[in-house]
Coordinates of C-alpha atoms and ligand atoms in Angstrom, one line a residue:
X1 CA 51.6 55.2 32.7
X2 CA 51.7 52.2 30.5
X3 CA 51.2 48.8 32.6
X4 CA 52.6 45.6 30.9
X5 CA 49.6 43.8 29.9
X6 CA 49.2 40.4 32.6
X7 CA 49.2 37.4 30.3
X8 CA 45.5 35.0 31.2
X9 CA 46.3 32.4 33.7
X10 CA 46.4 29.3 31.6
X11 CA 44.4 26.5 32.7
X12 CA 47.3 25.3 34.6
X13 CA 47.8 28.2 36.4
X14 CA 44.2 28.1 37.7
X15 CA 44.3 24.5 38.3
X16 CA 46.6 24.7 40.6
X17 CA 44.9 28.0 42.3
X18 CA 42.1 25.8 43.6
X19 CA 42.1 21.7 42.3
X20 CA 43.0 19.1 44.1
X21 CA 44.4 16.0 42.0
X22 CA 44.1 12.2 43.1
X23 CA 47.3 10.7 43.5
X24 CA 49.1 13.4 43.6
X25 CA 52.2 15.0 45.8
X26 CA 50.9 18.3 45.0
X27 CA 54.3 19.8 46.6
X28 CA 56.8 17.8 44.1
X29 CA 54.6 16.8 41.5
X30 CA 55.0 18.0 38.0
X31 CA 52.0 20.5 37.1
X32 CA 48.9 18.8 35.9
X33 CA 48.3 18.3 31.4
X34 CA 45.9 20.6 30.6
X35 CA 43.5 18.8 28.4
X36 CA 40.9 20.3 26.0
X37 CA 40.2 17.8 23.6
X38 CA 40.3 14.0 22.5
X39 CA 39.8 12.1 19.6
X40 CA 40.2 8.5 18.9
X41 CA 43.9 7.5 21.2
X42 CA 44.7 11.1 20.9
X43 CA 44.5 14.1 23.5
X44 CA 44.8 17.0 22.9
X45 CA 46.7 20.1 25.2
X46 CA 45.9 23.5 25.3
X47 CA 48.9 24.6 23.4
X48 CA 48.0 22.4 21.0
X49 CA 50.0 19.2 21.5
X50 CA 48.9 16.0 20.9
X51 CA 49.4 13.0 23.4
X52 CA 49.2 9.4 22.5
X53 CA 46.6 8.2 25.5
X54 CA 48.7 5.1 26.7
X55 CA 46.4 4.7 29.6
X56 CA 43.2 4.2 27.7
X57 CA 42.4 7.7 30.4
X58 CA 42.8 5.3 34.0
X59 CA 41.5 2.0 31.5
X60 CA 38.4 3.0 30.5
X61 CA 38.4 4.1 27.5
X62 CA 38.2 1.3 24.8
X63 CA 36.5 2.5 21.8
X64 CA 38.6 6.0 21.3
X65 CA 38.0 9.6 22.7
X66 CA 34.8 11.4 21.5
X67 CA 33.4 8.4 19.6
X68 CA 30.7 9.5 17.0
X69 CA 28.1 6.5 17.4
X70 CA 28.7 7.2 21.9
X71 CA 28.1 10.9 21.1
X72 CA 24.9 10.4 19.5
X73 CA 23.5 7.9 21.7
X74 CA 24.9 10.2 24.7
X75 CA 22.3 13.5 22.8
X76 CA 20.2 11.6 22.6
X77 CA 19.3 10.0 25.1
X78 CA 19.9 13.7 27.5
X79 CA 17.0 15.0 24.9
X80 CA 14.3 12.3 26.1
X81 CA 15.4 11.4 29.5
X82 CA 18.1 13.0 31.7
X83 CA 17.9 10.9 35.5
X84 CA 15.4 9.7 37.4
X85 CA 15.6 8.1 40.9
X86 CA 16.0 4.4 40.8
X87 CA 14.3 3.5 43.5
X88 CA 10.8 2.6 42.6
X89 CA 11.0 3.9 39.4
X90 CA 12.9 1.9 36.4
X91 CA 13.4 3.3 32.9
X92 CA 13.9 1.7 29.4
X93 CA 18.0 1.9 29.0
X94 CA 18.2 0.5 32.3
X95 CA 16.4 -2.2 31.7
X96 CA 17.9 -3.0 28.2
X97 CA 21.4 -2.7 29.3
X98 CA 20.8 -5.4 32.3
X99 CA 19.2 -7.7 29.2
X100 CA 22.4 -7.1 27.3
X101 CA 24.6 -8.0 30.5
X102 CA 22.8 -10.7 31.0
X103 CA 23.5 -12.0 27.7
X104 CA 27.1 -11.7 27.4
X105 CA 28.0 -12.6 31.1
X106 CA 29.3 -15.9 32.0
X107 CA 26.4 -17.9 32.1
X108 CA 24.2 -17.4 35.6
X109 CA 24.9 -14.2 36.2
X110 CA 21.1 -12.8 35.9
X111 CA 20.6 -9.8 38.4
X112 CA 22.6 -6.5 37.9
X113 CA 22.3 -3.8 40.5
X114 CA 23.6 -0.5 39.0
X115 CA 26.1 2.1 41.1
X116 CA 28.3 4.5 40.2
X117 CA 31.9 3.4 39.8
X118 CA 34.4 0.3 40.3
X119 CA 34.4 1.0 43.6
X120 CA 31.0 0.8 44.5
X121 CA 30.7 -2.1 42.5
X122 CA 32.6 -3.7 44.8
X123 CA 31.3 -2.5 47.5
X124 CA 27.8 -4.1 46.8
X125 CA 29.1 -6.8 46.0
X126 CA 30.8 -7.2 49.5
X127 CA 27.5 -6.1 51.1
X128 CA 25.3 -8.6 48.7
X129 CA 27.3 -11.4 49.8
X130 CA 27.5 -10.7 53.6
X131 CA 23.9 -10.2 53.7
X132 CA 23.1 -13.1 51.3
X133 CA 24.5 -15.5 53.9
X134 CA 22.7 -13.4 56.9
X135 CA 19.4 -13.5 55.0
X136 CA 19.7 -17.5 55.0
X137 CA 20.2 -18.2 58.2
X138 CA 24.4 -18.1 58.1
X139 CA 25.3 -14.8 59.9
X140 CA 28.7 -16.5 60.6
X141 CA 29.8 -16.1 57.3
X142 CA 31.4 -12.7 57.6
X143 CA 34.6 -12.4 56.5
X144 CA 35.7 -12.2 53.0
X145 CA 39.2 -13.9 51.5
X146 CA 41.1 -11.4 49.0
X147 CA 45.0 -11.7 47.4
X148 CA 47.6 -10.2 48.1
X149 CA 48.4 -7.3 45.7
X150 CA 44.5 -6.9 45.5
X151 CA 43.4 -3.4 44.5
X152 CA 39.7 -3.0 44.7
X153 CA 39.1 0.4 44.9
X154 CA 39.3 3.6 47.7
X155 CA 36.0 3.6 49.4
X156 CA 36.3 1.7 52.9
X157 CA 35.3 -1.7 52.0
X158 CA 37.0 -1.5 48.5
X159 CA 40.4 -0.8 50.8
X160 CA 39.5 -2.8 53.4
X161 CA 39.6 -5.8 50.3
X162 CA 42.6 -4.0 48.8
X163 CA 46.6 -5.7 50.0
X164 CA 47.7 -3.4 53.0
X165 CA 49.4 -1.2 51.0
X166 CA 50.3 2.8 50.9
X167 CA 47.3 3.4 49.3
X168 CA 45.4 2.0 52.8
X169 CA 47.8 2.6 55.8
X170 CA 46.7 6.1 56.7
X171 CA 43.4 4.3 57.2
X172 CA 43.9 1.2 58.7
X173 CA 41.6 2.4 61.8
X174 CA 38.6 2.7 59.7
X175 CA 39.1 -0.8 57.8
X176 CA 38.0 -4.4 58.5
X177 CA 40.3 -7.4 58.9
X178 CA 39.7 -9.7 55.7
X179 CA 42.2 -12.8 54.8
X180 CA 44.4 -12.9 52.5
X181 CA 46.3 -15.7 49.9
X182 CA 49.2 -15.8 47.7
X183 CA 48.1 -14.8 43.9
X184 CA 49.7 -16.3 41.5
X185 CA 52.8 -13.7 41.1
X186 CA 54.5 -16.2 39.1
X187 CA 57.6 -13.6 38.2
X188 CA 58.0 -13.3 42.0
X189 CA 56.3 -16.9 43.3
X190 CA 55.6 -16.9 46.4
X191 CA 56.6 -20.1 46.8
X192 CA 59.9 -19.5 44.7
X193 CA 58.8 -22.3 42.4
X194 CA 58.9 -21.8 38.8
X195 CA 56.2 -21.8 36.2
X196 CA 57.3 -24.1 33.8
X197 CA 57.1 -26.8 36.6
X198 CA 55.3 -25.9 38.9
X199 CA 51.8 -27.5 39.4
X200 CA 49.8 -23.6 40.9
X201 CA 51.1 -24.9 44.0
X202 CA 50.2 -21.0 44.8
X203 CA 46.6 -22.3 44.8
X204 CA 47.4 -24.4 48.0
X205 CA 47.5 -21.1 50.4
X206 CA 43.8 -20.4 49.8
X207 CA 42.6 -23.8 50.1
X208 CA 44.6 -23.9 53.6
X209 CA 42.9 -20.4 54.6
X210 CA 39.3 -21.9 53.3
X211 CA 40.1 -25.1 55.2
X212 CA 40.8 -23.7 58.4
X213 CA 37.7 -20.9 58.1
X214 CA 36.0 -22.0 55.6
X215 CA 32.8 -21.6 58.1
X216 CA 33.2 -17.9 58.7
X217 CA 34.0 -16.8 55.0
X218 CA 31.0 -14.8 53.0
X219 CA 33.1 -14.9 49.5
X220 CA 36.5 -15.1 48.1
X221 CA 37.3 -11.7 46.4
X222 CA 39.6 -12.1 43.3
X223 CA 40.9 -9.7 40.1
X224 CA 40.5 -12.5 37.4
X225 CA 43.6 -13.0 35.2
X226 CA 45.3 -9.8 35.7
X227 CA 45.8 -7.8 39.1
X228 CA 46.1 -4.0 37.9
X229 CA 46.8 -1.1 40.4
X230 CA 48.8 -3.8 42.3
X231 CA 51.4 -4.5 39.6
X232 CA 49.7 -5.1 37.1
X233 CA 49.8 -9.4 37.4
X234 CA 48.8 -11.6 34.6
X235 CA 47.9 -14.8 35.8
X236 CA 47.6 -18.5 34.6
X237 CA 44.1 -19.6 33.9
X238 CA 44.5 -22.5 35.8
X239 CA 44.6 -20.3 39.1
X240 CA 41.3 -18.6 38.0
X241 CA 39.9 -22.0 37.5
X242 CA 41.0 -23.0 41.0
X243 CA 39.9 -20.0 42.7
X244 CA 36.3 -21.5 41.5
X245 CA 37.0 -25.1 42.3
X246 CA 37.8 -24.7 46.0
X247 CA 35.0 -22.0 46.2
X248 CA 32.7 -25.2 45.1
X249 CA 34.5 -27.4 47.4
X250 CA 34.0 -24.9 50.4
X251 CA 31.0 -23.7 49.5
X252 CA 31.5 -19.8 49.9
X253 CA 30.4 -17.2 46.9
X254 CA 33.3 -16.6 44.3
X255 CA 33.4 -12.5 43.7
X256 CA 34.7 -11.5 40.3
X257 CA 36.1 -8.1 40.2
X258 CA 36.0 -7.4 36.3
X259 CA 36.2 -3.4 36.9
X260 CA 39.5 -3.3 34.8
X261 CA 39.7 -6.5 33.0
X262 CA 35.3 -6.7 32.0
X263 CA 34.7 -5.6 28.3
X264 CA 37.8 -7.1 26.3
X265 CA 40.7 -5.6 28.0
X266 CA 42.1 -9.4 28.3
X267 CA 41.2 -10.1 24.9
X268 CA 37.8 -11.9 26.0
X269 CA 34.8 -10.1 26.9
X270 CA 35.1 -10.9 30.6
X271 CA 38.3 -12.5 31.2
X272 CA 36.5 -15.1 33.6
X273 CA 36.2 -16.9 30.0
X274 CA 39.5 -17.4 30.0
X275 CA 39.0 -20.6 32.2
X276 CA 35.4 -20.6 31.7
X277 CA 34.2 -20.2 35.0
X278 CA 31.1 -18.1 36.2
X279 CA 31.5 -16.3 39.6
X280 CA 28.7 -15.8 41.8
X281 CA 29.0 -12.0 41.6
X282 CA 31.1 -10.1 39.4
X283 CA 31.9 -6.5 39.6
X284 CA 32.1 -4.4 36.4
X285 CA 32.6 -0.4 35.8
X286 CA 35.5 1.4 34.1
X287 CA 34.7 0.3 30.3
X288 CA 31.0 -0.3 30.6
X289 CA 30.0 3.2 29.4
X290 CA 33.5 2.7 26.7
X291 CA 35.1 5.2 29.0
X292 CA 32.5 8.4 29.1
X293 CA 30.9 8.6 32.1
X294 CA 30.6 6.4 35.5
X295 CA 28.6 4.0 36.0
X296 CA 29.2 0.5 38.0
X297 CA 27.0 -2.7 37.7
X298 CA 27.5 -5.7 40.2
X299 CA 26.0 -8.6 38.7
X300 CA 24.2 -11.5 41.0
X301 CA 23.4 -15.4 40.2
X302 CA 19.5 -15.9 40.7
X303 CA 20.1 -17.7 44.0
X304 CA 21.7 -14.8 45.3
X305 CA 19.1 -12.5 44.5
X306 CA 16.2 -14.8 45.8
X307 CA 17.6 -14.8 49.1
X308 CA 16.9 -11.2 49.2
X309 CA 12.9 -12.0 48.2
X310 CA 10.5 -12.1 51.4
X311 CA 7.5 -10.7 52.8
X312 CA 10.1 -9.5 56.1
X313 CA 11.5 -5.9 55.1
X314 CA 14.9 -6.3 56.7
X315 CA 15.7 -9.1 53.9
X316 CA 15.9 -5.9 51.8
X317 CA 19.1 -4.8 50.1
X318 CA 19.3 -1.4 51.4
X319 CA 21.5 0.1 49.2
X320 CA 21.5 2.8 46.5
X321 CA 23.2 6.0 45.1
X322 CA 21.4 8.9 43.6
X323 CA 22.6 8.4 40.5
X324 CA 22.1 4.7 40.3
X325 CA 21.8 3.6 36.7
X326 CA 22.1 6.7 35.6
X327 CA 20.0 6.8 31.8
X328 CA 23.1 9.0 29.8
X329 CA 25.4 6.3 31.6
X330 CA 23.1 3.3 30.5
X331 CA 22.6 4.9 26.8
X332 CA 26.2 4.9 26.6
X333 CA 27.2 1.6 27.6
X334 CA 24.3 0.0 25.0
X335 CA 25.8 2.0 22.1
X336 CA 29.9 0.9 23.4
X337 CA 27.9 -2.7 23.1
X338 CA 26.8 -2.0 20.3
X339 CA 30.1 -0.8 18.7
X340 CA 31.4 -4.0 20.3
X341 CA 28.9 -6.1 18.1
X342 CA 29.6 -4.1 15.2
X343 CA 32.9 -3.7 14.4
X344 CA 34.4 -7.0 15.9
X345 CA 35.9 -4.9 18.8
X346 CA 37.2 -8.4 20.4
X347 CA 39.4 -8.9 17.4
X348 CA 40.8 -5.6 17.0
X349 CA 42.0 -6.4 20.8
X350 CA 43.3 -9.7 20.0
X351 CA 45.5 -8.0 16.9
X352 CA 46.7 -5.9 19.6
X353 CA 47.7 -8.1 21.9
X354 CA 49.6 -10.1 18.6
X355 CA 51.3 -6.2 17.9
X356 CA 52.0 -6.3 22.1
X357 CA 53.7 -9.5 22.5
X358 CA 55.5 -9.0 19.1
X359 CA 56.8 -5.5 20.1
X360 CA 57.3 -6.0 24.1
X361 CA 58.8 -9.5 23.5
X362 CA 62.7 -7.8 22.7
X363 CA 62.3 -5.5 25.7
X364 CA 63.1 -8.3 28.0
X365 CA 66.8 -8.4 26.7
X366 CA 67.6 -4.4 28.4
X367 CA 69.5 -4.3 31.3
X368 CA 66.7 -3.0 33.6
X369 CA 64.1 -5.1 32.4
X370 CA 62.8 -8.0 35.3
X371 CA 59.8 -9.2 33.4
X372 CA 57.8 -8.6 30.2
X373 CA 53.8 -9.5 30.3
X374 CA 51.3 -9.4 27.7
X375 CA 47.6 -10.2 27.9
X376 CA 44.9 -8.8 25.6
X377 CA 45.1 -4.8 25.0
X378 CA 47.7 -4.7 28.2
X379 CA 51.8 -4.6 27.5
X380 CA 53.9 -4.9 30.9
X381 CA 57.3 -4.6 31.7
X382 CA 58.3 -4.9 35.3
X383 CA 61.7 -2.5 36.1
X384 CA 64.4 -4.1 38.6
X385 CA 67.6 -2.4 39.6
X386 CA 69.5 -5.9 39.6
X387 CA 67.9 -9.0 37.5
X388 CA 69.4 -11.6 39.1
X389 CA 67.9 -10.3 42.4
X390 CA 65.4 -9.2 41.0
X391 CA 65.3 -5.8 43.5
X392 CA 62.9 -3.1 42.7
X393 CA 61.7 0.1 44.6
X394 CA 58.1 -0.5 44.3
X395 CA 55.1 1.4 43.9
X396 CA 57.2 4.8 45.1
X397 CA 59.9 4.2 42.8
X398 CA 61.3 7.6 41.7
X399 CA 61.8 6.0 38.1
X400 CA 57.5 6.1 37.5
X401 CA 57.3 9.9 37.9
X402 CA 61.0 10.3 35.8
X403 CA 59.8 7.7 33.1
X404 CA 56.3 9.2 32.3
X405 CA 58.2 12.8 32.4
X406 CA 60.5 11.4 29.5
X407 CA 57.1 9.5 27.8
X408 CA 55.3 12.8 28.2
X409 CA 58.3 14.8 26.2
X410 CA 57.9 12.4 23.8
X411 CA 53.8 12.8 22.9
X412 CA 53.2 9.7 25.0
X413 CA 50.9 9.7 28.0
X414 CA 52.0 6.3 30.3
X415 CA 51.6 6.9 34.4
X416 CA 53.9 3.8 35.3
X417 CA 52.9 2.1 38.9
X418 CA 56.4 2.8 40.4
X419 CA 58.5 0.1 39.3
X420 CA 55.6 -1.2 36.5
X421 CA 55.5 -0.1 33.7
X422 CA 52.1 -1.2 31.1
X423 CA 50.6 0.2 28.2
X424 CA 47.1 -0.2 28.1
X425 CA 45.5 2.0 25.1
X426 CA 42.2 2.4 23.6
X427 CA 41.6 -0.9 21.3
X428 CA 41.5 1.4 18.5
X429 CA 44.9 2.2 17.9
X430 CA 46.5 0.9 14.8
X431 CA 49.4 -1.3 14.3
X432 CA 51.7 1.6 13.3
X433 CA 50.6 3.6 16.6
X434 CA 51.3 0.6 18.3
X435 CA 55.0 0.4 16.6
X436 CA 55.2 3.9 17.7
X437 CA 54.6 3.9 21.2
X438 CA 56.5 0.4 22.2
X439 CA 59.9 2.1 20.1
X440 CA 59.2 5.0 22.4
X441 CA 59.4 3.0 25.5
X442 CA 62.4 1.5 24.1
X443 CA 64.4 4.1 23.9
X444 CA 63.1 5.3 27.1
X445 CA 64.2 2.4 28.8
X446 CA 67.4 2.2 26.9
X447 CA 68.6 5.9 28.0
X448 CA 67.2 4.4 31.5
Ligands
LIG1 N1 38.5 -2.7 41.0 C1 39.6 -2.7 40.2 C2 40.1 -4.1 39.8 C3 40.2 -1.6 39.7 O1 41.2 -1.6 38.9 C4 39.6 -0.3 40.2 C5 40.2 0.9 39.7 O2 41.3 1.0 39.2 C6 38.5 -0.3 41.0 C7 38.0 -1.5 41.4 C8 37.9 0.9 41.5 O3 37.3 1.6 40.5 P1 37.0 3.2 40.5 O4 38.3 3.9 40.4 O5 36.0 3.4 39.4 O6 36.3 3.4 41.9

């Protein structure tokens, strides 16, 4: 008896058999992209299409898929030296990564301690600072001021930073109370004030929270310049240079979360420059290794790190994951720094950002359209259901799932945050890709 032959279970198929995605509604969600390939912005399917990667792969990516100069260095470095704990032992990328770091960062920003990801990044630096002041003498500094719309990552401290949001609720037992001030959401002002006059009156609701604890607070935690996973908010410089004024004026540590917005994504290396200020710690991750593998690296001012020198052992910084500068991760991120140095990678990201504000500029005219941002390699356009009220469905919006359904169809890989939707490629992409992908979201929108 002849049995029709059974067709192989595409990678799809067996995905689904036994994965489990983040961020994903398993139960209505459309079924995973299967992915075998990428080169420069381009991915790759297993039936052979090819997907514009509008999300620079969850903004790390910066130099383009499967570089050739990361590839080597990546061989390379796995044929001399694969891992090797971190603890007591030290090895040469390591140490000429932190050398590079040191060099670029905002200037006192000497001490890196290497982890694995954005979110442990932030994580030290929550646990540096809170120690920092319990090493001199201050245990009484222990609670940390974040923004609202913060997103700092999904391990508990990282939430705990993070706004209350649905990302955190079904944890709320296991998090600690932090306090929280008004970012400068200037399309929404908390204050309803506009930003053509207004003076960052914003800034006035941290200095009141500062004022009235300013003796209990470790650091003030802050996404400099642009707030991503909690709607993606550009800010004003003068708000970043205030968050470091009234740090000074309090005297509390100033915590820089670069994770998204370190290594040019702002169209400055670190987008602290952008009102030249240096934080007391900053957090960086995501585009460190140009996108290829995770590491994190949360960066310390001397005086921070000396108060962790003593002859007493519980001054120590006990603290460290087993893959803790990690040498394919650190051999990586010197040869993205590298590309950095040689190809002028800050001004392919400013022409970007000229091709962003040029092509997202006219998008502000369609009906749906609230708000239009641009800073560096990010393009924004915030979706409302009514601009004069300015409503919007937020984060669970049923138009972010339909939209990057549409984008997908059309070769475009975008995963809008609900109501927001950015494009954030790798800097590579040319002006005609560019063209390409905001005329997509265009039409999108206008079929909307
Ligand atoms: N901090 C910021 C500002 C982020 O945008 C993210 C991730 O999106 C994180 C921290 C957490 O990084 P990771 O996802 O690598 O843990």
């Amino acid at each position: 008896m002849n049995r029709p032959a059974r067709a192989s279970p595409t990678l799809v198929d067996r995905d689904r058999a036994c994965v489990w995605h983040p961020y994903t509604q398993a139960r209505i969600a459309p079924p995973p992209v299967p992915i075998v390939r990428g080169e420069g912005v381009y991915l790759y399917t297993e039936d052979g299409r090819r997907l514009l990667d509008g999300i620079s792969s969850w903004w790390v990516n910066i130099h383009g898929h499967s570089h050739p100069k990361l590839n080597e260095a990546l061989t390379a470095q796995a044929r001399e030296l694969d891992h090797v704990v971190f603890a007591g032992c030290t090895h040469p990328r390591a140490v000429e990564l932190a050398e590079r770091l040191v060099a670029l960062l905002p200037r006192g920003l000497t001490r890196v301690f290497y982890s694995d990801n954005g979110s442990t990044a932030v994580e030290v630096a929550l646990k540096l600072a809170l120690q920092y002041w319990g090493n001199r003498g201050e245990p009484s500094r222990r609670t940390f001021i974040t923004l609202h719309h913060a997103y700092h990552g999904d391990t508990v401290g990282a939430m705990s930073a993070s706004e209350d949001s649905i990302f955190t609720r079904p944890f709320a037992s296991m998090l600690f109370d932090v306090l929280r001030a008004h970012p400068p959401y200037c399309y929404r002002c908390p204050l309803g004030l506009e930003r053509s006059t207004c003076q960052i009156d914003c800034l006035g609701d941290l200095e009141r929270v500062l004022r009235e604890r300013s003796g209990s607070v470790a650091g003030v935690l802050v996404e400099p310049m642009l707030q991503g996973a909690g709607g993606m908010i550009v800010w004003p410089a003068e708000f970043l240079a205030g968050v470091r004024r009234l740090c000074d004026r309090y005297g509390t540590l100033m915590i820089a979360d670069e994770v998204l917005t370190g290594f040019g994504r702002t169209g400055r290396m670190f987008a602290c420059e952008h009102a030249s200020v240096s934080p007391d710690i900053i957090c960086l991750s995501k585009a460190l290794t140009g996108g290829y593998l995770p590491l994190g690296a949360t960066v310390a001012t001397e005086a921070i790190y000396e108060a962790f020198l003593s002859d007493d052992r519980t001054k120590t910084f006990f603290h460290g994951h087993s893959y803790t500068a990690n040498p394919l991760a650190c051999a990586v991120a010197l040869a993205s720094l590298d590309v950095f140095e040689e190809t002028g990678t800050l001004d392919t990201v400013r022409a970007l950002e000229g091709w962003l504000r040029e092509g997202f500029g006219p998008l502000a005219a369609l009906q749906m359209v609230g708000d239009v941002r641009v800073i560096g390699g990010v393009g924004i356009v915030e979706l409302v259901t009514d601009k004069t009220r300015k409503d919007a469905g937020g984060y669970l919006d049923n138009v972010g799932p339909r939209l990057a359904e549409a984008f997908l169809h059309r070769g475009l890989l975008l995963r809008p945050l609900g109501n927001v939707l950015y494009f954030m490629p790798p800097y590579v992409i040319t002006k005609n890709e560019t063209a390409w992908a905001i005329e997509q979201i265009h039409e999108v929108l206008n079929d909307l």
